[in-house]
Coordinates of N, CA, C and O in Angstrom, one line a residue:
X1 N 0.8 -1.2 0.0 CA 0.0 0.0 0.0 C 0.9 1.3 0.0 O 0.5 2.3 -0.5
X2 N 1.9 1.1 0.6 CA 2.8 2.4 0.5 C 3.2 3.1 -0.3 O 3.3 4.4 -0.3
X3 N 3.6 1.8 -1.9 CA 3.9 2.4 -2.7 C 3.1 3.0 -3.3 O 3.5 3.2 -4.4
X4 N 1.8 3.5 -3.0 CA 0.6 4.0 -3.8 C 0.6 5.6 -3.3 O -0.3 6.5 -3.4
X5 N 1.6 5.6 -3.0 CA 1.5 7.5 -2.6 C 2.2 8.2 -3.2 O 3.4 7.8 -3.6
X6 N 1.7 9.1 -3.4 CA 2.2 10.0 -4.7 C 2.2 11.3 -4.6 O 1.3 11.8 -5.3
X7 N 3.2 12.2 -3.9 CA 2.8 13.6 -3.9 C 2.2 14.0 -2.5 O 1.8 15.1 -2.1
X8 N 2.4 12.7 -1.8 CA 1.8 13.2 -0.4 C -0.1 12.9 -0.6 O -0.9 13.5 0.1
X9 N -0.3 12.0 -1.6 CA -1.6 11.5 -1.7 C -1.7 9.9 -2.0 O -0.7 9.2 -2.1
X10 N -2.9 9.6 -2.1 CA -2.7 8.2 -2.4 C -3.5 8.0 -4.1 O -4.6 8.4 -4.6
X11 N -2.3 7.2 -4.7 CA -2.5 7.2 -6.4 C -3.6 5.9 -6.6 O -3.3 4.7 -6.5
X12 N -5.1 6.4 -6.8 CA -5.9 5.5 -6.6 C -6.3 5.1 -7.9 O -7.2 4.2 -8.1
X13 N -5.4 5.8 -9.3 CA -5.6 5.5 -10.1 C -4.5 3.6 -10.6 O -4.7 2.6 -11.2
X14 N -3.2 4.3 -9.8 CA -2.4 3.2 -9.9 C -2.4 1.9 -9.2 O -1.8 0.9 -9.5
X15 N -3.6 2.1 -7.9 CA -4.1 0.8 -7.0 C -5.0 0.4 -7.5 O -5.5 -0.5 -6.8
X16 N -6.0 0.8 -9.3 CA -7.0 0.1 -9.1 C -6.3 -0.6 -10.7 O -6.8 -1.2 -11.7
X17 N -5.4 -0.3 -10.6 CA -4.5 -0.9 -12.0 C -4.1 -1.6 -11.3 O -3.5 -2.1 -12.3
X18 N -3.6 -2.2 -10.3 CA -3.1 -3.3 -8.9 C -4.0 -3.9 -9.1 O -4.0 -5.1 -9.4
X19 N -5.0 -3.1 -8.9 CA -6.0 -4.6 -8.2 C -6.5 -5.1 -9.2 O -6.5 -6.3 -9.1
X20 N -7.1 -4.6 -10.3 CA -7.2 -5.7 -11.4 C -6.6 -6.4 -12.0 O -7.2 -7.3 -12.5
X21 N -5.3 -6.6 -12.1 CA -4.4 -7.5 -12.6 C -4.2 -8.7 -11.5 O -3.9 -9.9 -11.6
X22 N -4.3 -7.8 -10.2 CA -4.4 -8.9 -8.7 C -5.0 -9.9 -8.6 O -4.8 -11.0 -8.3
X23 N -6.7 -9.0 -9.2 CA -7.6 -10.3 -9.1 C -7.8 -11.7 -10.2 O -8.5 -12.7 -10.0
X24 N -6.7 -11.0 -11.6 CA -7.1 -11.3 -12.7 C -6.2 -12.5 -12.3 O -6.6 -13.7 -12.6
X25 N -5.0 -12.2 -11.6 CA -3.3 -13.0 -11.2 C -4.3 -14.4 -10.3 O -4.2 -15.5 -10.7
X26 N -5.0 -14.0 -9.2 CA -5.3 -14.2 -7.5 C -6.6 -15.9 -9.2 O -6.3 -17.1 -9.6
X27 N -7.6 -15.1 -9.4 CA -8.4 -16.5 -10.3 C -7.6 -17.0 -10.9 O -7.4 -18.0 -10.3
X28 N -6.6 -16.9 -11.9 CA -5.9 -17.8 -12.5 C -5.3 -19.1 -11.5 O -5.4 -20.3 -11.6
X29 N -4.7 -18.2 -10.3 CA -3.8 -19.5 -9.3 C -5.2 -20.4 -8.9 O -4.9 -21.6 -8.9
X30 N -6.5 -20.3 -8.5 CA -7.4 -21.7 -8.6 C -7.1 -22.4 -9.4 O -6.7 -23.5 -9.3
X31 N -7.4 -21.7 -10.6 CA -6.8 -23.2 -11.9 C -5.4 -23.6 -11.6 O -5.5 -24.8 -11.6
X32 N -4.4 -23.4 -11.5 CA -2.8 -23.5 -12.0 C -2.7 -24.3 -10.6 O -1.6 -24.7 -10.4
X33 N -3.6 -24.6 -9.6 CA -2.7 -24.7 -7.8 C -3.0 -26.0 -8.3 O -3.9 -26.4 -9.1
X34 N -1.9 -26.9 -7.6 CA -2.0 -28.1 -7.4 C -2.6 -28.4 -5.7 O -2.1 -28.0 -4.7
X35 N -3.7 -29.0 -6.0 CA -3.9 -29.3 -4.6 C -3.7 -31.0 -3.8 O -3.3 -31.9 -4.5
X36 N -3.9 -31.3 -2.8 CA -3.2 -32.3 -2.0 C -4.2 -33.6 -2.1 O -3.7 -34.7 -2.1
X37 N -5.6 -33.4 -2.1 CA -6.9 -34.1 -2.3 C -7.3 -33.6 -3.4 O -6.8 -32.6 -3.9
X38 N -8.6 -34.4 -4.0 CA -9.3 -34.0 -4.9 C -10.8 -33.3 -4.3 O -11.4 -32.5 -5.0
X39 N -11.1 -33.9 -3.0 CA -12.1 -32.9 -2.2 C -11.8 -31.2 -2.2 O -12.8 -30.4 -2.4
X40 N -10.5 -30.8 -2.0 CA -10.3 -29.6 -1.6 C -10.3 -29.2 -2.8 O -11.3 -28.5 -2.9
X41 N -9.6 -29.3 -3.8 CA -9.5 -29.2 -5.1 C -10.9 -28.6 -5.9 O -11.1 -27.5 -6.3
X42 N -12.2 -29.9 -6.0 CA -13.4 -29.4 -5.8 C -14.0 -27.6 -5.3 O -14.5 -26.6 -5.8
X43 N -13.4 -28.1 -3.9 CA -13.9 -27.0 -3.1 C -13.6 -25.9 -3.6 O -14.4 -25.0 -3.7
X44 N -12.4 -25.8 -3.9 CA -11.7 -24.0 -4.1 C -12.1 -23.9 -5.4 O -12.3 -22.8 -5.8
X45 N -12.2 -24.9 -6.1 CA -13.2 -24.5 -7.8 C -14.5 -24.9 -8.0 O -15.1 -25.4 -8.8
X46 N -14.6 -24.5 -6.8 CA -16.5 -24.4 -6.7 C -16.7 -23.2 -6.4 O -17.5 -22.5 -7.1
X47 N -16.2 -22.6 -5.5 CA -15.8 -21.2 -4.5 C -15.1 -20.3 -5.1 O -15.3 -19.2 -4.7
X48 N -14.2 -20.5 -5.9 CA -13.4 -20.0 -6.6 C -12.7 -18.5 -5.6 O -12.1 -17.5 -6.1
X49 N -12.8 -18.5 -4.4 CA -12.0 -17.8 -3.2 C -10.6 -17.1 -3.7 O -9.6 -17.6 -4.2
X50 N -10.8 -15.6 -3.3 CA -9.4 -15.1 -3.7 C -9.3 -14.3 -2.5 O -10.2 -14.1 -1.7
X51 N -8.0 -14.0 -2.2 CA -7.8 -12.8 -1.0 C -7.1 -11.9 -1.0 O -6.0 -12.0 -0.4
X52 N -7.6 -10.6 -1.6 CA -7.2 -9.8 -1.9 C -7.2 -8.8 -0.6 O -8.3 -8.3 -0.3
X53 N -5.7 -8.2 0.3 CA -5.7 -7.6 1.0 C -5.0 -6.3 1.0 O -4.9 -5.8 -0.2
X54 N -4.4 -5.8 1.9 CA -4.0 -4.7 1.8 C -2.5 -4.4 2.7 O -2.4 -3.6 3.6
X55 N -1.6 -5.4 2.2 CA -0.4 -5.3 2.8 C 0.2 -3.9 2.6 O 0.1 -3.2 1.5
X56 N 1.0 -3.6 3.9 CA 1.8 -2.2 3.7 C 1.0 -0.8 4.3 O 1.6 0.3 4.4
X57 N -0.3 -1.1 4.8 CA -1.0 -0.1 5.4 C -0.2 0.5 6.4 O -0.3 1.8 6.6
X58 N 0.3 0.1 6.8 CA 1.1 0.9 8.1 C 2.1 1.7 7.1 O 2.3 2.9 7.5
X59 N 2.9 1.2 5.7 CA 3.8 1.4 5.3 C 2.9 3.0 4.7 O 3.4 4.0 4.9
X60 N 1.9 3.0 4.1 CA 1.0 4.0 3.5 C 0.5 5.3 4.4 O 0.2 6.4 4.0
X61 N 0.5 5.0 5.9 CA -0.2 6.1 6.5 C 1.3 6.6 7.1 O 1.3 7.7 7.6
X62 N 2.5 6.0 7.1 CA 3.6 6.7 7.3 C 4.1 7.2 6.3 O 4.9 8.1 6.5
X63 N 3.8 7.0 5.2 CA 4.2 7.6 3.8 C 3.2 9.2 4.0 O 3.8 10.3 3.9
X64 N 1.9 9.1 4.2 CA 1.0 10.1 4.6 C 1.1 11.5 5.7 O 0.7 12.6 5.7
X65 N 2.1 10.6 6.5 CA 2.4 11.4 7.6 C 1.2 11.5 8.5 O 0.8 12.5 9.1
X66 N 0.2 9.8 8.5 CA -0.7 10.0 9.5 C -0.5 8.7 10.5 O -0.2 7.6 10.5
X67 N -0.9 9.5 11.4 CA -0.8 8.0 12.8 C -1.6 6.8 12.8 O -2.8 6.9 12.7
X68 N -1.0 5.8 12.9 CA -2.0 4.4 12.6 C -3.5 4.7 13.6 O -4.6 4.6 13.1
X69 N -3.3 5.0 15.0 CA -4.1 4.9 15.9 C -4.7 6.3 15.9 O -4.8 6.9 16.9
X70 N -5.3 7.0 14.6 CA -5.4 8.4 14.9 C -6.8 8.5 14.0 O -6.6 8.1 12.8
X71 N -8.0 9.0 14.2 CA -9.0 9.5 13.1 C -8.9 9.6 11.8 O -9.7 9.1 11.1
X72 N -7.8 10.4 11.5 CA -7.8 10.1 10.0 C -6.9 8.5 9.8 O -7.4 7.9 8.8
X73 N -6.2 8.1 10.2 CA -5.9 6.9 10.0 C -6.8 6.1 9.7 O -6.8 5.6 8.6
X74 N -7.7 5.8 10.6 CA -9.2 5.2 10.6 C -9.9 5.1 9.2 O -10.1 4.1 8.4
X75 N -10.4 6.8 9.0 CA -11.1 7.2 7.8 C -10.1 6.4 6.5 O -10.6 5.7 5.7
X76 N -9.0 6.6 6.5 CA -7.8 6.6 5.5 C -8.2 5.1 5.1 O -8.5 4.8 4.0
X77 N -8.3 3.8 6.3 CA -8.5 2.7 6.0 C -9.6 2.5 5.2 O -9.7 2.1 4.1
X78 N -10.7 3.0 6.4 CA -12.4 2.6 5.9 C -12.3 3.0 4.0 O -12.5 2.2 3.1
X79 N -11.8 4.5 3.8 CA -11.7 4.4 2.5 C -11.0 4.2 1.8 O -11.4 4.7 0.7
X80 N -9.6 3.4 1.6 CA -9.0 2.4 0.6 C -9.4 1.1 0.8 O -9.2 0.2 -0.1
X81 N -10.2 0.7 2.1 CA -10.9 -0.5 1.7 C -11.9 -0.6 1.0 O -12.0 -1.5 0.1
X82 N -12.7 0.5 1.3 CA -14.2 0.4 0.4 C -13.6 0.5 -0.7 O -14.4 -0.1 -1.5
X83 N -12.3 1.3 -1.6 CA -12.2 1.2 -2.7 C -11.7 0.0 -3.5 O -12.2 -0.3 -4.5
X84 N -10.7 -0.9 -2.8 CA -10.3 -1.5 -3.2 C -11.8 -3.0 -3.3 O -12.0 -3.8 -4.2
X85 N -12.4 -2.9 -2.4 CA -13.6 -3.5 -2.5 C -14.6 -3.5 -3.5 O -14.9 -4.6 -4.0
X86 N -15.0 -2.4 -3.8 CA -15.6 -2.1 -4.8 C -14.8 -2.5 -6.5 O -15.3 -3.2 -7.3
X87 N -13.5 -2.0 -6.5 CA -13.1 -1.9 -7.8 C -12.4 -3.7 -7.9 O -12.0 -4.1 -9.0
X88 N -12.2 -4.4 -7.0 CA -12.1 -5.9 -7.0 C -13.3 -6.3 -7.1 O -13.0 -7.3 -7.7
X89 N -14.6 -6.3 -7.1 CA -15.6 -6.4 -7.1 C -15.7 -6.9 -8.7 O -15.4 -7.9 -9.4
X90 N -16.1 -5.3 -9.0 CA -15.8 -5.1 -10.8 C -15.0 -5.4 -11.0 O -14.3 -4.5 -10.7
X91 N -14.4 -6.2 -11.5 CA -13.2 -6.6 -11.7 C -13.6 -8.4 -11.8 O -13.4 -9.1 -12.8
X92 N -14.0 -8.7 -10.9 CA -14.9 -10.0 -10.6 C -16.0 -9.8 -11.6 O -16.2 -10.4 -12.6
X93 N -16.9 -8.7 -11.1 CA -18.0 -9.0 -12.3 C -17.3 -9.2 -13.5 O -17.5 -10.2 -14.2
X94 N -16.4 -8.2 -14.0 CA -15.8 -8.3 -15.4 C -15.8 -10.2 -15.9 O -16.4 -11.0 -16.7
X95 N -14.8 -10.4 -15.0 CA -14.4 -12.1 -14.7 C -15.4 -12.8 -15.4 O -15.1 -13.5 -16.4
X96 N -16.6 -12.6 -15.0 CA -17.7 -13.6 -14.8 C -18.4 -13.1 -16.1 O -19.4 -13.8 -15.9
X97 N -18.7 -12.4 -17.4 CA -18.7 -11.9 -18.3 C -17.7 -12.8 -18.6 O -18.1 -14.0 -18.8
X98 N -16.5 -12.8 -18.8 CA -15.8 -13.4 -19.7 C -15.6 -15.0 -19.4 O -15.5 -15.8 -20.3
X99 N -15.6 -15.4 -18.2 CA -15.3 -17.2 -17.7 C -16.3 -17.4 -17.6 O -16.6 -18.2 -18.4
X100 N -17.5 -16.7 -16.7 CA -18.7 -17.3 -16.3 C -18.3 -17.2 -14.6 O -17.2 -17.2 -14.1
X101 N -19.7 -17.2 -14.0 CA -19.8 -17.1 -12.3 C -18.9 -17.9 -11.8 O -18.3 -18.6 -12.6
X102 N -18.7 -18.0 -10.7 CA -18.4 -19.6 -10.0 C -19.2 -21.0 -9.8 O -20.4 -20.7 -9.7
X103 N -18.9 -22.0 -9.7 CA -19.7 -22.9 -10.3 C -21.0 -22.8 -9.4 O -22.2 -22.9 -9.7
X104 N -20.2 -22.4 -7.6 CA -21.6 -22.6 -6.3 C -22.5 -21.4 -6.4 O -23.3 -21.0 -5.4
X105 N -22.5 -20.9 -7.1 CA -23.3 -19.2 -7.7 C -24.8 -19.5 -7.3 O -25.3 -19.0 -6.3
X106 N -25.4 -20.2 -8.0 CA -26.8 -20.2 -7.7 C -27.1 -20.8 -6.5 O -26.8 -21.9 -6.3
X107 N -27.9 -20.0 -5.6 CA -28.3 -19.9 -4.4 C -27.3 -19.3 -3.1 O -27.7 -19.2 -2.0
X108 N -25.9 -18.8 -3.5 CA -25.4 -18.6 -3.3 C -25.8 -16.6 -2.4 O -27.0 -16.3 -2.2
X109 N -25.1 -16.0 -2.1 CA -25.5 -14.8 -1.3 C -25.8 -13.5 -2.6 O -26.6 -12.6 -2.6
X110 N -24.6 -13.9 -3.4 CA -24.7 -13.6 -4.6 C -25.3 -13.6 -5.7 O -25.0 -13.0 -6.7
X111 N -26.6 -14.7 -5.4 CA -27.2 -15.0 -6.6 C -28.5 -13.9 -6.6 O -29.6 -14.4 -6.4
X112 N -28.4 -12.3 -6.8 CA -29.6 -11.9 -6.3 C -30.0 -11.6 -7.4 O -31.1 -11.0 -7.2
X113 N -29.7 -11.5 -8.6 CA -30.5 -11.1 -9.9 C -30.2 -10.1 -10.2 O -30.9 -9.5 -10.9
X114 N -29.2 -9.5 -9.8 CA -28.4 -8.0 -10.2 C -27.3 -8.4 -11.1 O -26.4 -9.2 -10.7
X115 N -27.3 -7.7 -12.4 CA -26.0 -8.2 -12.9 C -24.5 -7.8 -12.4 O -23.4 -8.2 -12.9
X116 N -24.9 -6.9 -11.1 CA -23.5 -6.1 -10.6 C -23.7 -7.2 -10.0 O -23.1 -7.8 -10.9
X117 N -24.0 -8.3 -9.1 CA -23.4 -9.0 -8.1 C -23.3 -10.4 -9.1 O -23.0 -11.4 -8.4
X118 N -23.3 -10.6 -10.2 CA -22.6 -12.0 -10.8 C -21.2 -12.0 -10.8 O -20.6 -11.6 -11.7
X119 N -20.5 -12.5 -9.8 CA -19.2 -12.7 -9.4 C -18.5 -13.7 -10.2 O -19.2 -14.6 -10.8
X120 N -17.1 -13.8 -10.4 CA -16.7 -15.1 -10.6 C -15.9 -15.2 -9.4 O -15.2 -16.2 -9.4
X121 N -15.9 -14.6 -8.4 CA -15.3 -15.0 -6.7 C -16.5 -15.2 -5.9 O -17.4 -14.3 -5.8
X122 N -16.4 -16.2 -5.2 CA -17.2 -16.1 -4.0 C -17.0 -15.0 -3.1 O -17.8 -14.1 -2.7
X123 N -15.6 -15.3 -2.8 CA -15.0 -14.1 -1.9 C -14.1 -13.2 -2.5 O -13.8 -13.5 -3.7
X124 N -13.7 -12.3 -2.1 CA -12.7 -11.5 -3.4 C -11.7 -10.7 -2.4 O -10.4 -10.9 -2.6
X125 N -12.0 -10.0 -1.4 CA -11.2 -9.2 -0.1 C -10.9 -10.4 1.1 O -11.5 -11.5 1.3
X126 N -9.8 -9.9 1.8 CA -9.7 -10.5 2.6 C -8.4 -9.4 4.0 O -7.7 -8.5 3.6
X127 N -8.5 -9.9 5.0 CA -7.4 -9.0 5.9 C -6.7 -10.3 6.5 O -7.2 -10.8 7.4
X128 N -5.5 -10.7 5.9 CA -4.6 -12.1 6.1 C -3.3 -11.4 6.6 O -2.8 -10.3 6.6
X129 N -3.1 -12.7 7.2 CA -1.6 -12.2 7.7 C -0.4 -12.5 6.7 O -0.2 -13.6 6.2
X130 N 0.1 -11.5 6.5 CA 1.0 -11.9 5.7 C 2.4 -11.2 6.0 O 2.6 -10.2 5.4
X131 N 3.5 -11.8 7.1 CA 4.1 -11.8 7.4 C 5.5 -11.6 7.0 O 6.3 -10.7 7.1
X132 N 5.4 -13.1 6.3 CA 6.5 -13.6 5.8 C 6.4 -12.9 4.3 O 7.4 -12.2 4.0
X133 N 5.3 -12.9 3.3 CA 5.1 -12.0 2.0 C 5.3 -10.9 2.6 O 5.7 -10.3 1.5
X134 N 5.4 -9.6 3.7 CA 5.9 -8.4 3.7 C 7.5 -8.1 3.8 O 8.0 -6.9 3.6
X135 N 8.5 -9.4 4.1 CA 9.4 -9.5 4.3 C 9.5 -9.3 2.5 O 9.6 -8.3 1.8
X136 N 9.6 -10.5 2.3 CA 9.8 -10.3 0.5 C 9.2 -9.1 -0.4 O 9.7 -8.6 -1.4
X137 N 8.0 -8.9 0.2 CA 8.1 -7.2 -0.8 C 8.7 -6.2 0.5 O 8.9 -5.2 -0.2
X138 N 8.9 -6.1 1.1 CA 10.0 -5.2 1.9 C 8.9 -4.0 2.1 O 9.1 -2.8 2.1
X139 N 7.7 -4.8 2.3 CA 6.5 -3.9 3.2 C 5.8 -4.4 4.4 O 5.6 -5.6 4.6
X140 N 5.4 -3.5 5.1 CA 4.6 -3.6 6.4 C 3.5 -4.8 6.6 O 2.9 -5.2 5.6
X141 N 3.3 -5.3 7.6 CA 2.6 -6.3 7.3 C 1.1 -6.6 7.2 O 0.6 -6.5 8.3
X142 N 0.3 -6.9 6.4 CA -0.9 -6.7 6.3 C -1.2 -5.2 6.7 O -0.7 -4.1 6.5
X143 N -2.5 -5.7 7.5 CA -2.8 -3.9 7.7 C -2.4 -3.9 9.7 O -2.6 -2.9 10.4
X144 N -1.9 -4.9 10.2 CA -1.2 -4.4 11.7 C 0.0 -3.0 11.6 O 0.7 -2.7 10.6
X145 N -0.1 -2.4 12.8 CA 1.3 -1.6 12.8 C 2.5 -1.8 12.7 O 2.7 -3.0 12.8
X146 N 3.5 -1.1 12.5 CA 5.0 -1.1 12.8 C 4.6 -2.0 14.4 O 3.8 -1.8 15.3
X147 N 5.4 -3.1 14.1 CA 6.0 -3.7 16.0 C 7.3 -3.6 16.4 O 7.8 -3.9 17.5
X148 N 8.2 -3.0 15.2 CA 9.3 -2.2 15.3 C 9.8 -1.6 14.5 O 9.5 -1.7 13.3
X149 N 10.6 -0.9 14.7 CA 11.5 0.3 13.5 C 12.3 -0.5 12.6 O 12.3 -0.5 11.4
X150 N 13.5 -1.4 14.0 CA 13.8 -2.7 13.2 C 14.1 -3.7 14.1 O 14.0 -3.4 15.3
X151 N 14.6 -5.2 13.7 CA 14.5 -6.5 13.9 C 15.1 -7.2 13.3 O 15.3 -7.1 12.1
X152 N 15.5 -8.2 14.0 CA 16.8 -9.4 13.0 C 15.2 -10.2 13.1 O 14.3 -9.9 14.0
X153 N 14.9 -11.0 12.1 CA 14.5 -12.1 11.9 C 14.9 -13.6 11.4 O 15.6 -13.8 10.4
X154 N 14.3 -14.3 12.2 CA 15.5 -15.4 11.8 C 14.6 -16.6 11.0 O 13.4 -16.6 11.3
X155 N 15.2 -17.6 10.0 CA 14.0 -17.9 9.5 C 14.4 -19.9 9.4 O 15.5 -20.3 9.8
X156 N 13.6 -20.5 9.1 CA 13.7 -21.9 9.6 C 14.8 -22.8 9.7 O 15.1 -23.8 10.3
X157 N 15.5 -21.7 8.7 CA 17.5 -22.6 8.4 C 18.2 -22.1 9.3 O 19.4 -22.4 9.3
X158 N 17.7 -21.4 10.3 CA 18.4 -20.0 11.1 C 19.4 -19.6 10.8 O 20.4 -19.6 11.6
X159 N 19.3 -19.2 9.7 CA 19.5 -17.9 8.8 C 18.9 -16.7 9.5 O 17.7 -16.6 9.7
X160 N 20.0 -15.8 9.8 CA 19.2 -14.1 10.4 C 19.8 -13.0 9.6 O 21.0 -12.9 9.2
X161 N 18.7 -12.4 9.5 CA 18.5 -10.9 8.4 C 18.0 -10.0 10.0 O 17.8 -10.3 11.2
X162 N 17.8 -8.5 9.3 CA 18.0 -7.2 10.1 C 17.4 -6.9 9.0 O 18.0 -6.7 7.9
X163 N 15.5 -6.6 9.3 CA 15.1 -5.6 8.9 C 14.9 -4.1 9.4 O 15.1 -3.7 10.6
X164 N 14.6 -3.4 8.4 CA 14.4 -1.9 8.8 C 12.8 -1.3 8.6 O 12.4 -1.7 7.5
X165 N 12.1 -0.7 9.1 CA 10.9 -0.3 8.5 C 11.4 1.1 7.6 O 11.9 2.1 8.2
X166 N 11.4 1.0 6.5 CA 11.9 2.0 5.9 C 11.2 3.4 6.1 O 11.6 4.4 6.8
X167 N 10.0 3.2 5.1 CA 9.2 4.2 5.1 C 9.5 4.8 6.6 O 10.3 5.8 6.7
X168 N 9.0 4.3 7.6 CA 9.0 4.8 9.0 C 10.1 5.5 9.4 O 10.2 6.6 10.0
X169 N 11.1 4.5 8.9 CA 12.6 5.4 9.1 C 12.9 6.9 8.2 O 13.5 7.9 8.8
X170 N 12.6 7.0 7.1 CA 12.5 7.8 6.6 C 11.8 9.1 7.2 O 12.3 10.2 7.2
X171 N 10.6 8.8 7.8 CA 9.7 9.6 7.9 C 10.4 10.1 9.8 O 10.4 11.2 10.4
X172 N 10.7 9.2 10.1 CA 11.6 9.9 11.4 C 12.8 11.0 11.1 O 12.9 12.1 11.5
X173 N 13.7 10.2 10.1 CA 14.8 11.2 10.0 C 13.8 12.8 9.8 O 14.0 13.7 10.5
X174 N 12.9 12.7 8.8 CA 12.7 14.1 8.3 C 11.8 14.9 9.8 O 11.3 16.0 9.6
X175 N 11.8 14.4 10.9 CA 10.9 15.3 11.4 C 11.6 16.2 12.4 O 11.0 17.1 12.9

């Protein structure tokens, strides 16, 4: 999410060009995943489940110059979620125009006779932990706070790295 600021705002033109290629990336991996059963297998292409979150939030309201625990912080969330919500949404309807719904559609919560809610995701948002993925993009973790500026982390080979919260650090030096 961090990298989506631009000028001291947030580039919501460039996050909804994210998120459609995310969600277009997020349905392909049901088809392409190799799963362990053929029950489960079924299941996730019945459901066709994606989880599209918002790693780096902490990294975005420090990019902002707003406090995680602060009103506009709050506001800041409620609305890049609702956006990212919405334009993953569409993005899904699009989906389902071109593939078709997901298979468990009918009767589903989604089956209400609106052509805005013909999904090809059951689910499409999600708020996951993604820990170890903020290490590798070298952003904040899901949408929790900074739990430090920095930290050695050590990982199953015990192998240890020293991260930094950058953005954060950045935004310290300048104040």
């Amino acid at each position: 999410m961090g990298k989506f600021v631009k000028d001291s705002k947030i580039d919501y033109s460039g996050l909804k060009k994210i998120v459609n290629s995310a969600v277009r990336f997020l349905d392909n991996v049901v088809d392409m995943s190799k799963f362990p059963l053929k029950e489960i297998e079924e299941t996730v292409k019945k459901n066709r489940k994606i989880g599209l979150g918002v790693m780096g939030f902490a990294d975005m309201l420090s990019e902002l110059g707003v406090g995680y625990d602060s009103e506009e912080g709050r506001k800041i969330g409620e609305e890049v979620m609702e956006f990212i919500s919405k334009s993953s949404k569409e993005c899904s309807v699009e989906l389902a125009k071109e593939r078709g719904v997901f298979p468990a559609f009918e009767g589903s919560i989604h089956d209400t006779g609106k052509l805005e809610d013909r999904v090809r995701n059951a689910a499409i948002t999600t708020i996951a932990p993604t820990g170890t993925t903020g290490i590798i993009a070298d952003a904040s973790y899901g949408i929790e706070p900074y739990f430090a500026i920095s930290y050695t982390h050590q990982d199953a080979d015990g192998h240890k790295r020293r991260f930094v919260a950058k953005t954060l650090e950045l935004s310290l030096i300048h104040i």
